[in-house]
CSV table of N, CA and C in Angstrom, one decimal:
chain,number,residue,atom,x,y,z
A,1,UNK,N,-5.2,-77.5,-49.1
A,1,UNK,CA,-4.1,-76.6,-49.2
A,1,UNK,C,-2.8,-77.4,-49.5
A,2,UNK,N,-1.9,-77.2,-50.0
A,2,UNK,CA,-0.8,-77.8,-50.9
A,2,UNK,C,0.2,-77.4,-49.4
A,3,UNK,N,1.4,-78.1,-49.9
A,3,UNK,CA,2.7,-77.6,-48.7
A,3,UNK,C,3.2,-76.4,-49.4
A,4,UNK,N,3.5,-75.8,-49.9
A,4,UNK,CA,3.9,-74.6,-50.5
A,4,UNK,C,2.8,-73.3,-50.1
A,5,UNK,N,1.7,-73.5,-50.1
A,5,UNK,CA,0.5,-72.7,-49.8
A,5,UNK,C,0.6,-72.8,-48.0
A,6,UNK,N,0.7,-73.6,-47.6
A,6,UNK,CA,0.9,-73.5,-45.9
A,6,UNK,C,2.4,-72.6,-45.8
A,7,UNK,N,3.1,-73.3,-45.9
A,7,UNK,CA,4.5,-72.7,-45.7
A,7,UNK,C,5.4,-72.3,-46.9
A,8,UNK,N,5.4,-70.7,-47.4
A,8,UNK,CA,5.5,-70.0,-48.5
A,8,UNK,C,7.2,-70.6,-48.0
A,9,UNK,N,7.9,-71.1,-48.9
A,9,UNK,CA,9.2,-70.8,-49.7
A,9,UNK,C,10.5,-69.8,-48.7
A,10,UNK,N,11.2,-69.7,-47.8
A,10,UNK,CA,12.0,-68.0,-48.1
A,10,UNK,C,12.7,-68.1,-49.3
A,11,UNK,N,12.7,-66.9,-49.6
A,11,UNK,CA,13.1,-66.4,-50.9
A,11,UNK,C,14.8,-66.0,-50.5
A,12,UNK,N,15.8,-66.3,-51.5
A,12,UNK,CA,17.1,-66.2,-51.3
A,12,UNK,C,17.7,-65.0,-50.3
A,13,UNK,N,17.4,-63.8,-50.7
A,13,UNK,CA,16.9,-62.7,-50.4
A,13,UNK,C,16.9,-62.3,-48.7
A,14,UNK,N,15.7,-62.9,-48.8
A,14,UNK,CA,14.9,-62.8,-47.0
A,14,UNK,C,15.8,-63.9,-46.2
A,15,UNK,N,16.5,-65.0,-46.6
A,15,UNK,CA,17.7,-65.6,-46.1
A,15,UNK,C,19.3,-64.7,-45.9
A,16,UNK,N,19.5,-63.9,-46.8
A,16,UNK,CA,20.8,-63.3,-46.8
A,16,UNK,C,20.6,-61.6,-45.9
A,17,UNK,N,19.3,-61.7,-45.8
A,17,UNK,CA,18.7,-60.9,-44.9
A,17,UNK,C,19.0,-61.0,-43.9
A,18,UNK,N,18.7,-62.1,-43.3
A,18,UNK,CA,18.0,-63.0,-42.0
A,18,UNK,C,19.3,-62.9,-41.2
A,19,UNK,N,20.5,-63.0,-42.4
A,19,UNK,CA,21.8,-64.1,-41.8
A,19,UNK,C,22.1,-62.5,-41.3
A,20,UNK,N,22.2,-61.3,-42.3
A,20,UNK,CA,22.7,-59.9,-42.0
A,20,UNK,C,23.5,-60.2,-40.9
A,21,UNK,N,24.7,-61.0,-41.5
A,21,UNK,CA,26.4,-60.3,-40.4
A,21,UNK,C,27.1,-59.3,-41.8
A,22,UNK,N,28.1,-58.7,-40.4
A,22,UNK,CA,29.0,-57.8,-41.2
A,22,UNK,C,30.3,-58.4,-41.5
A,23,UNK,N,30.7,-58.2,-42.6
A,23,UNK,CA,31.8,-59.1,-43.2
A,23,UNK,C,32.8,-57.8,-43.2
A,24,UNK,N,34.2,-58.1,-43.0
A,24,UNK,CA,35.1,-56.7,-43.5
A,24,UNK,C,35.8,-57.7,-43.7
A,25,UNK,N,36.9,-56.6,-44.9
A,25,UNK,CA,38.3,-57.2,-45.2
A,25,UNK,C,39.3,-56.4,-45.1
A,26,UNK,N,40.5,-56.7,-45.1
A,26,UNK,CA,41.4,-56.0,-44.4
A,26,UNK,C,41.4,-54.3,-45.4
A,27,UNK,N,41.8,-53.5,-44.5
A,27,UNK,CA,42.3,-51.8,-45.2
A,27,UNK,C,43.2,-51.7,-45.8
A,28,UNK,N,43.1,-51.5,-47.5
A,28,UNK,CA,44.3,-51.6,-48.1
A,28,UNK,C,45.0,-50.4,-47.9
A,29,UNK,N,45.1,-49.6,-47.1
A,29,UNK,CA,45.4,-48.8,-46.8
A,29,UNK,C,46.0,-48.3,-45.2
A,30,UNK,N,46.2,-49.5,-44.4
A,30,UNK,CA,46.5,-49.1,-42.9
A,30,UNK,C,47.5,-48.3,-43.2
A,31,UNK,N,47.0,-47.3,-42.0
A,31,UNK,CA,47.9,-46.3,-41.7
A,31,UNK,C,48.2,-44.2,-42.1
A,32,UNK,N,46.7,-45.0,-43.3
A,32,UNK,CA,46.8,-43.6,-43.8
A,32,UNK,C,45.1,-43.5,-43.4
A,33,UNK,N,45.1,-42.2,-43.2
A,33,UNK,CA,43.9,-41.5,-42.5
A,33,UNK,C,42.8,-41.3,-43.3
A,34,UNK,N,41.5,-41.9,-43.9
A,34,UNK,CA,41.0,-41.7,-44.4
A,34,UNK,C,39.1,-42.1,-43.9
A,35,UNK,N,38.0,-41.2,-44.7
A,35,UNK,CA,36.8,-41.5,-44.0
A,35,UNK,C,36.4,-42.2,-45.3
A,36,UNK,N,35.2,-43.2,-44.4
A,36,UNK,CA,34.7,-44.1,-45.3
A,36,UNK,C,32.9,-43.6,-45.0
A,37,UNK,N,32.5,-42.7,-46.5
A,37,UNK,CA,31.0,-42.2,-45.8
A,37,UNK,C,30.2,-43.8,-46.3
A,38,UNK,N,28.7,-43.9,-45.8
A,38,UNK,CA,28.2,-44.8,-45.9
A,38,UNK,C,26.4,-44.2,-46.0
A,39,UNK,N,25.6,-44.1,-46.6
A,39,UNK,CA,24.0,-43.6,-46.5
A,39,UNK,C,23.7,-44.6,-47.0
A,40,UNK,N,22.5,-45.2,-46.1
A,40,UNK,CA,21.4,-46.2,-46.0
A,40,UNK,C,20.1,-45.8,-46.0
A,41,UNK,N,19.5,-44.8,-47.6
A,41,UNK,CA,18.5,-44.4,-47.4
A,41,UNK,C,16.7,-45.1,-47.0
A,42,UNK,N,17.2,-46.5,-47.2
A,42,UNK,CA,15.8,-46.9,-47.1
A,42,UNK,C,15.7,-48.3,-45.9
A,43,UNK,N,16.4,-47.5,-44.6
A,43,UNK,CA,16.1,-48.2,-43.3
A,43,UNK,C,15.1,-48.4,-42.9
A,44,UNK,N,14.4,-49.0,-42.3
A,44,UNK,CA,13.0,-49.7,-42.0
A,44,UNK,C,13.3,-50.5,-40.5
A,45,UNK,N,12.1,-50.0,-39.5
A,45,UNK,CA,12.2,-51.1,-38.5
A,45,UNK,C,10.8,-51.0,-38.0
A,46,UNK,N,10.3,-51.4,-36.7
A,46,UNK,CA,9.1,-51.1,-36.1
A,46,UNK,C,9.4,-50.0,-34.8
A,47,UNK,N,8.5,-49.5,-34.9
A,47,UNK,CA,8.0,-48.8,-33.7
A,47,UNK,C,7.8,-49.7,-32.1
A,48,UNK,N,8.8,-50.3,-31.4
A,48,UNK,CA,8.3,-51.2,-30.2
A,48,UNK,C,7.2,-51.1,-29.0
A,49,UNK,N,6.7,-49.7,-29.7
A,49,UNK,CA,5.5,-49.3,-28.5
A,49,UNK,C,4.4,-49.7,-29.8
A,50,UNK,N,3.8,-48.9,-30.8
A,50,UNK,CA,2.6,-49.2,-31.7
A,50,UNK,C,3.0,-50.3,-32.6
A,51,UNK,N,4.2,-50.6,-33.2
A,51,UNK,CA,4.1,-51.5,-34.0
A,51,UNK,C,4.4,-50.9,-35.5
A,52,UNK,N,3.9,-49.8,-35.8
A,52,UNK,CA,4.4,-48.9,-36.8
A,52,UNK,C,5.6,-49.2,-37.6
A,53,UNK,N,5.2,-49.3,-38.5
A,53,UNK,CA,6.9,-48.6,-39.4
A,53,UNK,C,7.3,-47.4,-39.4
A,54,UNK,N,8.7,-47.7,-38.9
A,54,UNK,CA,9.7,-46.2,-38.6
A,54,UNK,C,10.5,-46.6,-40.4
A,55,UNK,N,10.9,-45.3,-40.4
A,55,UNK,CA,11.9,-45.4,-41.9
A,55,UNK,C,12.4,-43.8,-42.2
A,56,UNK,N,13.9,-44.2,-42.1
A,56,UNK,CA,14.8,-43.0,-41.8
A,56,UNK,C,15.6,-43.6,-43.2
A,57,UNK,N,17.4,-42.6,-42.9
A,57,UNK,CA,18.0,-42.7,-43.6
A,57,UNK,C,19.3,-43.0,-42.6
A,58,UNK,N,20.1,-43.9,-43.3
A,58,UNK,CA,21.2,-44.0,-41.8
A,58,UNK,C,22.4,-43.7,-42.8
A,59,UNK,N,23.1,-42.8,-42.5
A,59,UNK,CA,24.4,-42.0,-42.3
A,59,UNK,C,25.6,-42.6,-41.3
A,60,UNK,N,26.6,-43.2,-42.0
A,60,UNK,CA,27.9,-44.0,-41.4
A,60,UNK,C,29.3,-43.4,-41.6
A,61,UNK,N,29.8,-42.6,-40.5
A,61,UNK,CA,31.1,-42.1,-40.9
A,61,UNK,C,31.7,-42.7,-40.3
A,62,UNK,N,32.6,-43.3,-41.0
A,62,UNK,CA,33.7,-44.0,-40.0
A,62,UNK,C,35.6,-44.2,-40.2
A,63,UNK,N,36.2,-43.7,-40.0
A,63,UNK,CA,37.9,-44.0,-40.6
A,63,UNK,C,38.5,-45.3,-40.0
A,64,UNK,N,38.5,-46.0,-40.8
A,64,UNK,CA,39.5,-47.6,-40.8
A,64,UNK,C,40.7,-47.2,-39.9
A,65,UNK,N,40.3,-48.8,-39.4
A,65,UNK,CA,41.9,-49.3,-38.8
A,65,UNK,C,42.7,-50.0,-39.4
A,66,UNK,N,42.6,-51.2,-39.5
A,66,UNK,CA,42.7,-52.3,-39.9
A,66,UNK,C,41.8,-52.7,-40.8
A,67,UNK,N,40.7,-53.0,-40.6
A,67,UNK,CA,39.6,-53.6,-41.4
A,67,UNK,C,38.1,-52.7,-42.2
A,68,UNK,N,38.1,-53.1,-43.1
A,68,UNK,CA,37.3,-52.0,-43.5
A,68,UNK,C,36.0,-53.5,-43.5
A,69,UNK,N,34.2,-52.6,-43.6
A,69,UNK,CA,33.3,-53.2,-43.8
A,69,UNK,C,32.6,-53.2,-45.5
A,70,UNK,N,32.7,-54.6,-45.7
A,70,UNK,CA,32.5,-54.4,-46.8
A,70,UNK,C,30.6,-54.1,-47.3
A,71,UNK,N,30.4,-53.6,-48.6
A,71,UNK,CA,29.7,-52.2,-48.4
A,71,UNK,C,27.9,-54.0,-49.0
A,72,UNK,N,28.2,-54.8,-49.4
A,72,UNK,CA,26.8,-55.2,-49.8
A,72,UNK,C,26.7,-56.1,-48.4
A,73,UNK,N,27.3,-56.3,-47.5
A,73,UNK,CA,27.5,-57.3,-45.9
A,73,UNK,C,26.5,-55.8,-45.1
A,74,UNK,N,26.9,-54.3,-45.4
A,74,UNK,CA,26.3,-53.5,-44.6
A,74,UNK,C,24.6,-53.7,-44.9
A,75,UNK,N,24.5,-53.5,-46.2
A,75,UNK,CA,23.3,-53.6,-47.0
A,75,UNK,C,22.7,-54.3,-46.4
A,76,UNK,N,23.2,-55.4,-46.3
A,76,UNK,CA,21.9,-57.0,-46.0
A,76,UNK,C,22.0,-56.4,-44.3
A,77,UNK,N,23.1,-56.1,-43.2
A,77,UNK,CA,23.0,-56.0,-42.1
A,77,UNK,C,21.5,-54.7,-41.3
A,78,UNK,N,21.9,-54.0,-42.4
A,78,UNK,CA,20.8,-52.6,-42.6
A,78,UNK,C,19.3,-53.2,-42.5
A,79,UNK,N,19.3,-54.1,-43.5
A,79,UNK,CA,17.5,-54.9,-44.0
A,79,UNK,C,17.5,-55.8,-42.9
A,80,UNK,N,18.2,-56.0,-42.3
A,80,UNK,CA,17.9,-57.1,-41.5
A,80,UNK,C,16.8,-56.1,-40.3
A,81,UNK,N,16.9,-54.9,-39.7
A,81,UNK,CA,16.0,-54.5,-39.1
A,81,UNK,C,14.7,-54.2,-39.4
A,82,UNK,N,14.5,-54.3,-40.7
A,82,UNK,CA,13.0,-54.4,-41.3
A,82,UNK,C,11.9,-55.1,-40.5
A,83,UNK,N,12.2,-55.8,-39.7
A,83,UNK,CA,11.0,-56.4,-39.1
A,83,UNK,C,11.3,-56.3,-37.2
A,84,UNK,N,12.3,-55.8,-37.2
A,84,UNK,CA,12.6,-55.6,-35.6
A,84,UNK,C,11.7,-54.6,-35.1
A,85,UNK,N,11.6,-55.1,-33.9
A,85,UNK,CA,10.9,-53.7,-33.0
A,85,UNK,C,11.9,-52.9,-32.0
A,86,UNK,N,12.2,-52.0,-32.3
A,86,UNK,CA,13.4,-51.2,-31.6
A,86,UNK,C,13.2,-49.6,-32.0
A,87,UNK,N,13.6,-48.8,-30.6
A,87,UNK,CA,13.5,-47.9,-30.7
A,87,UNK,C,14.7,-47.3,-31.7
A,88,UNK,N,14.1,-45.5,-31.5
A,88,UNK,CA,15.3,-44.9,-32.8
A,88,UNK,C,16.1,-44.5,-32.1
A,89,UNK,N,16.4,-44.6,-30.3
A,89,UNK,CA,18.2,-44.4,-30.4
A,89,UNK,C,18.6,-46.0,-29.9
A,90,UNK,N,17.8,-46.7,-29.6
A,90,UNK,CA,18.6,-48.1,-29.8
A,90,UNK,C,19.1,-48.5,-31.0
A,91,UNK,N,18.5,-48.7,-32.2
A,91,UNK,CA,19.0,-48.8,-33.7
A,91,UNK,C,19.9,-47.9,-33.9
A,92,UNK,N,20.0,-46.5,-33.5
A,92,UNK,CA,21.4,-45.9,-33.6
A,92,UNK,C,22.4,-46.7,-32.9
A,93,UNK,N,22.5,-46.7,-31.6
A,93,UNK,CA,23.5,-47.3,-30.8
A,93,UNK,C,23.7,-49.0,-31.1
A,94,UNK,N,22.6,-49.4,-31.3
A,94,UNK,CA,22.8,-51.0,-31.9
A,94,UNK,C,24.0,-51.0,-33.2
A,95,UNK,N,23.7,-50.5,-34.7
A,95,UNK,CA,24.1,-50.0,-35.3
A,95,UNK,C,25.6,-49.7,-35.6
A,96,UNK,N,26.0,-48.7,-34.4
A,96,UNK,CA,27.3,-48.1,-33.7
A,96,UNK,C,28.1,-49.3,-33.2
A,97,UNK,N,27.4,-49.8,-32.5
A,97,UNK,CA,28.1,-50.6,-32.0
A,97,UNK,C,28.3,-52.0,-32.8
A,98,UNK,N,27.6,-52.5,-33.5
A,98,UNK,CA,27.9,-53.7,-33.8
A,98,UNK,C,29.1,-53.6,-35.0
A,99,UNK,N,29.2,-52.2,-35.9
A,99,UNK,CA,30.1,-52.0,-36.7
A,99,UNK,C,31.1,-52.0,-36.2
A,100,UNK,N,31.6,-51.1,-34.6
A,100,UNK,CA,32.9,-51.0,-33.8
A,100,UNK,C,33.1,-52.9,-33.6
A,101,UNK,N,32.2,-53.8,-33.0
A,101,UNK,CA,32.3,-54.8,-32.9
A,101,UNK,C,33.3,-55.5,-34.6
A,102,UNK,N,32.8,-55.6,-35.3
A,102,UNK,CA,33.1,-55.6,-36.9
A,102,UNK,C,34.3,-55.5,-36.8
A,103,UNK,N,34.8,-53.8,-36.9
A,103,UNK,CA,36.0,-53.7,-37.7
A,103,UNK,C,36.9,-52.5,-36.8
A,104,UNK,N,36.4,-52.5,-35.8
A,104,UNK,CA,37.3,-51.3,-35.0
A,104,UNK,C,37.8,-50.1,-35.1
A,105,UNK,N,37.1,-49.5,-36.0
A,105,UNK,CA,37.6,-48.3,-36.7
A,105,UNK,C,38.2,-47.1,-35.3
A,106,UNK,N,39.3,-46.5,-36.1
A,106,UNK,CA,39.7,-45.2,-35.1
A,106,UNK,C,38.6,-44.0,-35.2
A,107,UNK,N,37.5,-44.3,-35.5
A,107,UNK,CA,36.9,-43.3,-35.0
A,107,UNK,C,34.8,-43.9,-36.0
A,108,UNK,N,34.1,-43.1,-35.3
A,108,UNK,CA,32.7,-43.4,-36.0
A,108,UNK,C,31.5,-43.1,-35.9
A,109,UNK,N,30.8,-42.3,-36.5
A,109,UNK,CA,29.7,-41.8,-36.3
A,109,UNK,C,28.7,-42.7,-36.8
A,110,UNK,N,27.4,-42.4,-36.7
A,110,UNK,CA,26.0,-42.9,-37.0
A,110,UNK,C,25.0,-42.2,-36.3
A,111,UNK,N,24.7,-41.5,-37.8
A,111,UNK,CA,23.3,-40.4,-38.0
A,111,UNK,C,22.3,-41.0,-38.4
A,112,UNK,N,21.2,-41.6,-37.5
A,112,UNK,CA,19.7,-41.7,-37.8
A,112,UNK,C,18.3,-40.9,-38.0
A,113,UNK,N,18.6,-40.5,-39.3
A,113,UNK,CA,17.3,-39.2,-39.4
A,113,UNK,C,16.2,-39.9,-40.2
A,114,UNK,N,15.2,-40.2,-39.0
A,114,UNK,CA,14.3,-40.6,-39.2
A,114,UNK,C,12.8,-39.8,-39.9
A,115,UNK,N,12.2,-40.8,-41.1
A,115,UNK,CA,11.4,-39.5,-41.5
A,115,UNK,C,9.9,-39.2,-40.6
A,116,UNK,N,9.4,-38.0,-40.6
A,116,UNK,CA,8.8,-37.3,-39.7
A,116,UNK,C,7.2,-38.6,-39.5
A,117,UNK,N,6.6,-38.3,-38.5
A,117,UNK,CA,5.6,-39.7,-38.1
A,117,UNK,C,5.1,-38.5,-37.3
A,118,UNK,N,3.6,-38.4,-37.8
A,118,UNK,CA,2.4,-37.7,-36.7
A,118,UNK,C,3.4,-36.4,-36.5
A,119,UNK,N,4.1,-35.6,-37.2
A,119,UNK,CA,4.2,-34.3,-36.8
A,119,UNK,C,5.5,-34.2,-35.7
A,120,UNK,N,6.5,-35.4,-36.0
A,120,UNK,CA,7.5,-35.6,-34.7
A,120,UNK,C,8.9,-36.3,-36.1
A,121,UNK,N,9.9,-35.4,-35.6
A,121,UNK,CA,10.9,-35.7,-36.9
A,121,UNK,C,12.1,-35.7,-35.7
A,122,UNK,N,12.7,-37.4,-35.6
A,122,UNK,CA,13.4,-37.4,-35.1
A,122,UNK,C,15.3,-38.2,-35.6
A,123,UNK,N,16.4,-37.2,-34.8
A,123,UNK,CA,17.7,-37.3,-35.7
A,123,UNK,C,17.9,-37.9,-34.4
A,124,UNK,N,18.9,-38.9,-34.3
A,124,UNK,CA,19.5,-39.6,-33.8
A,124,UNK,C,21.2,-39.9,-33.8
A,125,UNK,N,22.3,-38.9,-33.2
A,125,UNK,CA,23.6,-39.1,-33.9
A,125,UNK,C,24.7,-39.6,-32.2
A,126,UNK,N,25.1,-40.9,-33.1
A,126,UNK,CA,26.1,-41.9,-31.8
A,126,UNK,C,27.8,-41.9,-32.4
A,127,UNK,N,28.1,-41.4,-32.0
A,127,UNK,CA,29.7,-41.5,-31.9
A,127,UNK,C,30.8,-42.7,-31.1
A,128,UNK,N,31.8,-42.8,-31.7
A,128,UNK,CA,33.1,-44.0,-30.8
A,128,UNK,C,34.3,-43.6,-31.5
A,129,UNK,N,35.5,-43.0,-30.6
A,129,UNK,CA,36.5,-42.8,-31.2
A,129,UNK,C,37.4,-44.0,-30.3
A,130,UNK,N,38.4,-44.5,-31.1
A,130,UNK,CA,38.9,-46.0,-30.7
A,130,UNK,C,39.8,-45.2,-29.4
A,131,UNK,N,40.0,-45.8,-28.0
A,131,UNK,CA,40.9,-45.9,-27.5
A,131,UNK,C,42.7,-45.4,-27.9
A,132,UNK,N,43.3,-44.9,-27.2
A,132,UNK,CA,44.7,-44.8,-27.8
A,132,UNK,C,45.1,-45.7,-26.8
């Protein structure tokens, strides 16, 4: 067996995956009130009891502060759960929070509607409105 055949390559990809942090850059816009929607139709993670693939759609409302998140840093942060084992309101609340962590927005939702498994269809919706 060759060294390539033992240990496949990662692919650029599955590294920019791997790394999934959230990048933001400043709001060109502080001060004026606006929402930033966000849908992540093809979220993927495991099931941490069978192992299963779970696969929803993740829904991100959120109004800037200061920093907005920029939208291909969410993408790769999104894939990065593809191989995690975590339930579906931890990945909401994970999710929720690591964006407030990010960019602090005055306010933010995160809807995880996951699609239906064995006859069980489950929504998952976490909220954070910033401190005054």
């Amino acid at each position: 067996m060759t060294q390539a055949q033992e240990r496949p390559e990662v692919k650029y990809g599955e590294r920019l995956i791997e790394e999934g942090k959230l990048i933001t850059f400043p709001n060109p816009r502080p001060g004026r009130r606006y929402t930033v929607s966000i849908t992540l139709p093809e979220f993927t993670c495991k099931c941490p009891f069978s192992g299963y693939p779970d696969f929803g759609t993740i829904y991100v409302n959120y109004v800037p502060d200061q920093r907005v998140v920029e939208l291909k840093a969410i993408k790769l942060y999104i894939n990065s759960y593809r191989d995690r084992y975590i339930s579906h309101e931890e990945a909401a609340n994970q999710i929720l929070d690591d964006i407030v962590t990010a960019c602090d927005p005055l306010e933010i939702s995160v809807k995880a509607d996951y699609t239906p498994r064995g006859n069980v269809h489950t929504v998952v919706e976490v909220s954070h409105t910033k401190p005054v």
